[in-house]
Short mmCIF file of C-alpha atoms in Angstrom, two decimals:
data_model
loop_
_atom_site.label_atom_id
_atom_site.label_comp_id
_atom_site.label_asym_id
_atom_site.label_seq_id
_atom_site.Cartn_x
_atom_site.Cartn_y
_atom_site.Cartn_z
CA MET N 1 148.06 -34.17 -43.84
CA ARG N 2 147.58 -33.72 -40.28
CA PHE N 3 149.80 -36.02 -37.68
CA ILE N 4 150.41 -36.54 -34.18
CA HIS N 5 153.65 -37.64 -33.22
CA ILE N 6 154.67 -39.60 -30.10
CA ALA N 7 157.51 -41.52 -28.52
CA ASP N 8 158.65 -43.18 -25.70
CA VAL N 9 155.03 -44.51 -24.34
CA HIS N 10 156.71 -47.20 -22.19
CA LEU N 11 153.39 -49.33 -21.52
CA GLY N 12 154.22 -51.71 -19.01
CA ALA N 13 156.66 -49.54 -16.99
CA ARG N 14 156.46 -49.16 -13.35
CA PRO N 15 157.59 -45.71 -12.50
CA ASP N 16 158.54 -45.13 -8.97
CA ALA N 17 155.96 -42.39 -7.93
CA GLY N 18 155.78 -41.88 -4.28
CA PRO N 19 153.69 -42.94 -1.50
CA LEU N 20 150.27 -41.77 -3.26
CA TYR N 21 150.50 -42.59 -6.82
CA SER N 22 152.73 -46.07 -7.08
CA ARG N 23 149.94 -48.47 -7.69
CA GLN N 24 148.18 -46.43 -10.05
CA ARG N 25 151.07 -45.04 -12.20
CA PRO N 26 151.36 -47.89 -14.46
CA ARG N 27 147.77 -47.28 -15.46
CA GLU N 28 148.24 -44.00 -15.98
CA LEU N 29 150.62 -44.60 -18.97
CA TRP N 30 147.59 -46.50 -20.58
CA GLU N 31 145.28 -43.92 -19.99
CA THR N 32 147.33 -41.06 -21.24
CA PHE N 33 148.31 -43.12 -24.35
CA GLU N 34 144.40 -43.67 -25.06
CA HIS N 35 143.76 -39.97 -24.50
CA VAL N 36 146.07 -39.25 -27.42
CA LEU N 37 143.99 -41.87 -29.66
CA HIS N 38 140.57 -40.28 -28.55
CA ILE N 39 142.22 -36.80 -29.85
CA CYS N 40 143.17 -38.81 -33.16
CA GLU N 41 139.47 -39.78 -33.66
CA GLU N 42 138.06 -36.68 -32.60
CA GLU N 43 140.23 -34.46 -34.77
CA GLN N 44 140.35 -37.27 -37.63
CA THR N 45 144.32 -37.06 -37.56
CA ASP N 46 145.56 -38.71 -40.65
CA LEU N 47 148.71 -40.04 -39.05
CA LEU N 48 149.60 -41.16 -35.71
CA LEU N 49 153.54 -41.69 -35.80
CA ILE N 50 155.13 -43.50 -33.11
CA ALA N 51 158.99 -42.95 -32.76
CA GLY N 52 160.13 -46.14 -30.76
CA ASP N 53 159.50 -47.51 -27.34
CA LEU N 54 155.76 -48.10 -27.28
CA PHE N 55 156.35 -50.67 -24.69
CA HIS N 56 158.91 -50.54 -21.90
CA ARG N 57 160.21 -54.10 -22.69
CA GLN N 58 159.18 -57.14 -24.93
CA PRO N 59 155.45 -56.73 -25.32
CA LEU N 60 153.27 -59.66 -24.41
CA VAL N 61 150.70 -60.83 -26.76
CA ARG N 62 147.89 -59.75 -24.59
CA GLU N 63 149.58 -56.17 -24.49
CA LEU N 64 149.66 -56.39 -28.11
CA LYS N 65 145.98 -57.23 -28.78
CA GLU N 66 145.07 -54.38 -26.28
CA VAL N 67 146.86 -51.95 -28.01
CA ASP N 68 145.87 -53.35 -31.43
CA TYR N 69 142.22 -53.19 -30.16
CA LEU N 70 142.84 -49.18 -29.63
CA PHE N 71 144.28 -48.82 -32.93
CA SER N 72 141.49 -50.63 -34.75
CA GLU N 73 138.75 -48.36 -33.10
CA LEU N 74 140.55 -45.47 -34.99
CA THR N 75 138.01 -44.66 -38.13
CA HIS N 76 140.48 -42.37 -39.98
CA THR N 77 143.98 -42.46 -38.59
CA LYS N 78 146.69 -44.62 -39.87
CA VAL N 79 149.30 -45.56 -37.49
CA VAL N 80 153.09 -45.87 -38.34
CA LEU N 81 155.29 -47.19 -35.58
CA ILE N 82 158.99 -48.17 -35.05
CA ALA N 83 160.58 -50.47 -32.34
CA GLY N 84 163.03 -48.76 -29.84
CA ASN N 85 165.89 -49.90 -27.85
CA HIS N 86 163.47 -50.95 -24.92
CA ASP N 87 160.81 -53.02 -27.40
CA TYR N 88 163.33 -54.01 -29.82
CA ILE N 89 162.83 -56.85 -32.29
CA SER N 90 164.60 -59.75 -30.40
CA ALA N 91 164.77 -63.31 -31.73
CA ASN N 92 161.51 -64.19 -29.78
CA SER N 93 159.89 -60.96 -29.78
CA ASN N 94 156.13 -61.20 -30.39
CA TYR N 95 156.37 -58.30 -32.88
CA ARG N 96 157.66 -60.77 -35.36
CA THR N 97 154.41 -62.86 -35.46
CA PHE N 98 151.56 -60.29 -34.38
CA GLN N 99 149.19 -59.65 -37.00
CA TRP N 100 147.96 -55.74 -36.75
CA SER N 101 144.80 -54.23 -37.82
CA PRO N 102 144.67 -52.92 -41.37
CA ASN N 103 145.26 -49.29 -40.27
CA VAL N 104 148.70 -50.23 -38.34
CA PHE N 105 151.61 -49.99 -40.47
CA PRO N 106 154.86 -51.42 -38.44
CA LEU N 107 158.29 -50.45 -39.68
CA PHE N 108 160.16 -53.45 -37.91
CA GLY N 109 162.86 -53.89 -40.31
CA GLU N 110 166.70 -53.58 -39.36
CA LYS N 111 167.13 -51.33 -42.75
CA LEU N 112 165.21 -48.25 -43.72
CA GLN N 113 161.94 -48.95 -45.29
CA TYR N 114 158.76 -46.78 -45.96
CA ALA N 115 154.87 -47.20 -45.76
CA ASP N 116 153.48 -45.49 -48.33
CA PHE N 117 150.10 -43.51 -48.07
CA PRO N 118 149.15 -42.04 -51.79
CA GLU N 119 145.61 -40.92 -50.85
CA LEU N 120 147.44 -38.43 -48.18
CA ARG N 121 150.52 -37.72 -50.64
CA THR N 122 152.84 -39.11 -47.96
CA ALA N 123 155.35 -41.77 -47.19
CA VAL N 124 156.81 -42.46 -43.67
CA TYR N 125 160.19 -44.22 -43.62
CA GLY N 126 161.92 -45.82 -40.68
CA LEU N 127 163.85 -48.65 -38.98
CA SER N 128 163.78 -50.68 -35.79
CA TYR N 129 166.24 -51.88 -33.20
CA HIS N 130 166.89 -55.64 -33.40
CA SER N 131 169.05 -55.32 -30.07
CA ARG N 132 169.28 -53.18 -27.02
CA GLU N 133 172.04 -51.00 -28.59
CA ILE N 134 173.17 -49.91 -31.92
CA PRO N 135 176.31 -47.62 -31.47
CA ARG N 136 176.41 -47.14 -35.55
CA PRO N 137 175.07 -43.78 -36.98
CA LEU N 138 172.51 -45.51 -39.40
CA TYR N 139 170.62 -42.08 -39.96
CA ASP N 140 173.71 -40.18 -41.23
CA GLY N 141 173.25 -40.17 -45.01
CA VAL N 142 169.52 -41.49 -45.28
CA ARG N 143 167.77 -39.67 -47.73
CA PRO N 144 163.83 -39.85 -48.91
CA ALA N 145 163.33 -42.00 -51.84
CA GLY N 146 160.71 -39.52 -53.53
CA ALA N 147 158.14 -42.15 -53.28
CA GLU N 148 155.54 -39.09 -52.44
CA GLN N 149 155.38 -35.57 -52.27
CA TYR N 150 155.56 -35.47 -48.55
CA GLU N 151 158.20 -37.60 -46.61
CA ILE N 152 158.58 -38.11 -42.74
CA LEU N 153 161.11 -39.98 -41.07
CA LEU N 154 160.59 -41.71 -37.73
CA ALA N 155 164.08 -42.11 -35.66
CA HIS N 156 164.76 -43.27 -32.47
CA GLY N 157 168.08 -42.64 -30.99
CA GLY N 158 170.75 -39.57 -30.39
CA ASP N 159 173.31 -41.04 -27.87
CA GLU N 160 176.44 -42.93 -28.38
CA LYS N 161 175.00 -46.00 -27.79
CA HIS N 162 171.77 -45.60 -29.60
CA ILE N 163 172.13 -44.58 -33.15
CA PRO N 164 174.18 -41.53 -32.75
CA PHE N 165 173.45 -38.92 -35.44
CA ASP N 166 174.96 -35.77 -36.79
CA ARG N 167 172.18 -33.03 -36.42
CA ARG N 168 173.45 -31.09 -39.55
CA ARG N 169 173.22 -34.24 -41.67
CA LEU N 170 169.77 -34.72 -40.52
CA GLU N 171 169.02 -31.18 -41.21
CA GLN N 172 170.21 -31.50 -44.81
CA SER N 173 168.40 -35.20 -45.36
CA GLY N 174 165.58 -33.81 -47.63
CA PHE N 175 162.55 -35.16 -45.35
CA ASP N 176 159.95 -32.58 -44.72
CA TYR N 177 159.54 -33.73 -41.12
CA ILE N 178 161.81 -35.98 -38.69
CA ALA N 179 160.02 -37.58 -35.62
CA LEU N 180 162.32 -38.45 -33.11
CA GLY N 181 162.23 -40.85 -30.02
CA HIS N 182 164.46 -41.88 -27.23
CA ILE N 183 165.39 -38.67 -25.52
CA HIS N 184 162.39 -38.13 -22.82
CA LYS N 185 162.73 -34.51 -22.70
CA PRO N 186 160.88 -32.52 -25.30
CA GLN N 187 163.14 -30.82 -27.67
CA VAL N 188 163.34 -28.99 -31.25
CA PHE N 189 166.14 -29.24 -33.32
CA ARG N 190 164.67 -27.38 -36.04
CA LYS N 191 161.39 -25.43 -35.72
CA ASP N 192 158.62 -27.33 -37.31
CA GLN N 193 160.89 -29.88 -39.03
CA ILE N 194 163.08 -32.17 -36.53
CA ILE N 195 161.64 -32.60 -33.08
CA TYR N 196 161.84 -34.93 -30.30
CA ALA N 197 158.26 -35.38 -28.85
CA GLY N 198 159.80 -36.48 -25.33
CA ALA N 199 157.98 -39.21 -23.35
CA LEU N 200 154.20 -39.07 -23.41
CA GLU N 201 154.51 -39.45 -19.50
CA PRO N 202 157.59 -39.12 -17.46
CA VAL N 203 158.68 -42.87 -16.30
CA ASP N 204 162.00 -41.82 -14.30
CA LYS N 205 162.47 -39.43 -11.44
CA ASN N 206 164.96 -37.49 -13.63
CA ASP N 207 162.40 -37.02 -16.36
CA THR N 208 161.44 -33.38 -15.25
CA GLY N 209 159.53 -31.12 -16.77
CA LYS N 210 156.28 -31.38 -18.74
CA HIS N 211 155.58 -34.21 -20.95
CA GLY N 212 153.22 -34.69 -23.91
CA TYR N 213 153.08 -35.00 -27.95
CA VAL N 214 153.54 -33.10 -31.32
CA LYS N 215 150.77 -32.08 -33.29
CA GLY N 216 151.51 -30.84 -36.77
CA GLY N 217 150.51 -30.72 -40.37
CA ILE N 218 151.96 -30.39 -43.71
CA THR N 219 150.51 -28.32 -46.63
CA GLU N 220 151.80 -26.81 -49.80
CA GLU N 221 153.17 -23.76 -47.81
CA GLY N 222 155.34 -26.30 -45.62
CA VAL N 223 155.12 -27.94 -42.03
CA ARG N 224 153.73 -26.50 -39.09
CA ALA N 225 154.09 -28.42 -35.55
CA GLN N 226 153.36 -27.56 -32.29
CA TRP N 227 154.23 -29.39 -29.08
CA VAL N 228 151.12 -30.26 -26.75
CA PRO N 229 151.39 -31.21 -23.05
CA CYS N 230 149.31 -33.51 -21.83
CA ALA N 231 150.74 -35.81 -18.88
CA CYS N 232 148.85 -36.16 -15.98
CA ARG N 233 151.96 -35.90 -13.46
CA GLU N 234 155.31 -34.34 -13.65
CA TYR N 235 158.52 -34.78 -11.66
CA ILE N 236 159.33 -31.42 -9.90
CA HIS N 237 162.99 -31.41 -7.92
CA PHE N 238 163.60 -28.50 -5.84
CA GLU N 239 165.84 -27.12 -3.13
CA SER N 240 164.68 -26.17 0.29
CA ALA N 241 166.90 -23.82 2.42
CA VAL N 242 167.45 -24.31 5.78
CA GLY N 243 168.98 -21.92 8.56
CA VAL N 244 170.38 -22.11 11.92
CA GLU N 245 166.68 -21.62 13.33
CA ASP N 246 165.16 -24.11 11.47
CA THR N 247 163.90 -27.80 12.86
CA THR N 248 162.26 -30.53 11.04
CA GLY N 249 158.77 -29.26 11.73
CA SER N 250 159.65 -25.77 10.21
CA VAL N 251 161.45 -27.28 7.10
CA LYS N 252 158.42 -29.58 6.64
CA LYS N 253 156.13 -26.49 6.75
CA GLN N 254 158.12 -24.83 4.15
CA ILE N 255 158.15 -27.83 1.98
CA GLU N 256 154.15 -28.05 2.30
CA LYS N 257 153.88 -24.76 1.15
CA LYS N 258 155.90 -25.16 -1.79
CA ILE N 259 154.14 -28.30 -2.92
CA ASN N 260 150.94 -26.72 -2.72
CA GLU N 261 152.05 -23.92 -4.87
CA TYR N 262 153.17 -26.63 -7.41
CA GLY N 263 150.08 -29.06 -7.14
CA ASN N 264 150.16 -32.33 -4.90
CA GLU N 265 149.41 -34.40 -8.19
CA ASN N 266 152.84 -34.22 -9.19
CA ILE N 267 155.89 -36.29 -7.79
CA TYR N 268 158.88 -34.67 -6.02
CA LYS N 269 162.29 -34.84 -5.10
CA ILE N 270 163.67 -32.39 -2.74
CA VAL N 271 167.31 -31.35 -1.64
CA LEU N 272 167.71 -29.65 1.71
CA VAL N 273 170.64 -27.19 1.29
CA GLY N 274 172.16 -24.50 4.03
CA LYS N 275 173.54 -24.66 7.42
CA ARG N 276 171.68 -25.74 10.36
CA ASN N 277 172.28 -25.66 14.18
CA ARG N 278 174.57 -28.39 15.07
CA ASP N 279 171.98 -29.60 17.82
CA VAL N 280 169.15 -30.45 15.17
CA LEU N 281 169.10 -33.50 13.80
CA LEU N 282 166.75 -33.17 10.72
CA ASP N 283 164.14 -36.19 9.86
CA PRO N 284 163.71 -36.40 6.28
CA GLU N 285 160.97 -38.96 6.47
CA ARG N 286 159.11 -37.03 8.75
CA MET N 287 159.11 -34.06 6.58
CA LYS N 288 157.13 -35.96 3.94
CA GLY N 289 154.21 -36.30 5.80
CA GLU N 290 151.06 -36.78 3.60
CA LYS N 291 152.60 -35.26 0.58
CA ASN N 292 153.94 -37.23 -2.68
CA ILE N 293 157.69 -36.96 -1.94
CA LEU N 294 159.57 -39.44 -3.73
CA GLU N 295 162.98 -38.41 -1.83
CA ILE N 296 164.43 -36.09 0.26
CA ILE N 297 167.97 -35.54 0.34
CA ASP N 298 169.70 -33.91 3.07
CA ARG N 299 172.86 -32.03 2.08
CA THR N 300 172.88 -29.44 4.78
CA SER N 301 175.81 -28.93 7.00
CA PRO N 302 176.09 -28.08 10.72
CA ALA N 303 176.83 -24.25 11.22
CA TYR N 304 180.25 -24.56 12.71
CA ASP N 305 182.72 -21.77 13.36
CA PHE N 306 185.50 -23.96 11.82
CA GLU N 307 188.28 -21.11 12.58
CA ARG N 308 187.40 -20.69 16.09
CA LEU N 309 187.17 -24.54 16.58
CA TYR N 310 190.93 -24.56 15.20
CA GLU N 311 192.32 -22.08 17.38
CA GLU N 312 190.82 -23.42 20.66
CA ASN N 313 191.72 -27.05 19.73
CA GLU N 314 194.86 -26.47 17.46
CA ASP N 315 197.00 -29.21 19.70
CA THR N 316 194.23 -31.68 19.86
CA ILE N 317 193.14 -34.34 17.42
CA LEU N 318 190.00 -32.01 16.60
CA GLY N 319 192.42 -29.23 15.55
CA ARG N 320 194.70 -31.24 13.65
CA TYR N 321 191.63 -32.50 11.86
CA ILE N 322 190.29 -29.29 10.78
CA GLY N 323 193.57 -27.88 9.78
CA ARG N 324 194.01 -30.81 7.08
CA PHE N 325 190.92 -29.34 5.58
CA ARG N 326 191.37 -25.41 5.72
CA GLY N 327 190.89 -23.63 2.78
CA CYS N 328 188.64 -26.30 1.04
CA ARG N 329 185.77 -25.09 -0.74
CA GLU N 330 182.22 -25.16 0.70
CA GLY N 331 180.11 -27.69 -0.77
CA SER N 332 182.89 -29.84 -2.00
CA VAL N 333 183.49 -33.41 -1.01
CA GLU N 334 186.30 -32.22 1.20
CA TYR N 335 183.89 -29.94 3.00
CA GLN N 336 181.66 -32.57 3.47
CA ALA N 337 184.11 -34.55 5.06
CA LEU N 338 185.50 -31.81 7.32
CA CYS N 339 181.67 -31.33 8.49
CA GLU N 340 181.06 -35.11 9.42
CA GLY N 341 184.54 -35.45 10.80
CA VAL N 342 184.10 -32.65 13.30
CA GLU N 343 180.39 -33.71 13.97
CA ALA N 344 181.84 -37.16 14.82
CA LEU N 345 184.81 -35.99 17.05
CA LEU N 346 182.54 -33.44 18.97
CA GLY N 347 180.13 -36.01 19.84
CA SER N 348 182.78 -38.32 20.91
CA ARG N 349 183.53 -35.72 23.77
CA GLN N 350 179.78 -36.04 24.93
#
């Protein structure tokens, strides 16, 4: 039995994607989703497992129709899905009344239920969110019913507000494979058995790293699963070191060089660190240039010789201010206050 496991597709989201890709980014979520469906069709995958948050919010009827059409085009694959905390089954959810194609098997109950596939000797279990948050550990103690030879659990959660669970209890639950959703970073809790597929595409600037899906199979010999990257972009965070000789122009050049190495198809957040010349005013907006930079944060500090300044101004407001912060750790909030205060006091003298 061959399967593909995806989660956190978040169709309908509008990710912040920087100046070059913000308009097209919502469409790319659909395109990557369709790409996975093409793989299912080409490889005649038996099951597509969707571990929650197919949609970013309550799905519209027209969106459900679009998704169901794509599912209906699969000539072999059966689709099993649960609702997560974003697309939960609200009182007015269109999930409640929508009629899916015959190859789609939603597990939308609040309690554990399963879809049985005798021809695959497989049963897939799951439950869905009926509210945004579920702080109860609903997966602790779940067990397969013994309906089929191979049994899979779809589960969405893992933090204190979204079905917290004990990893060890999941490992002992008896399922052949547990397809996890909710955490956007791919993670393997137990090789070939308990896996977070991660978000199919990154949807938040903190969803760093590569994203994709899990491809697996179950035979008499056990489960084999591998994670496959497929996202068309990724969020990359990096630091750019600034020295006393640097200017906005030189830092911009450093940033452009590094982005060219990573690829401009990605989306960047950059933090400037180090000590700059006190007479240089860095301009993060100008540094962005034509690159796809979401944010540049300036955490540099002016290159002051605080001991010399203190000795020369010990009896002035400037000296007393520096004295209050003597011994503070560089990089701390106190050190930042020291730098900003000294800069302001020196500026008032000009």
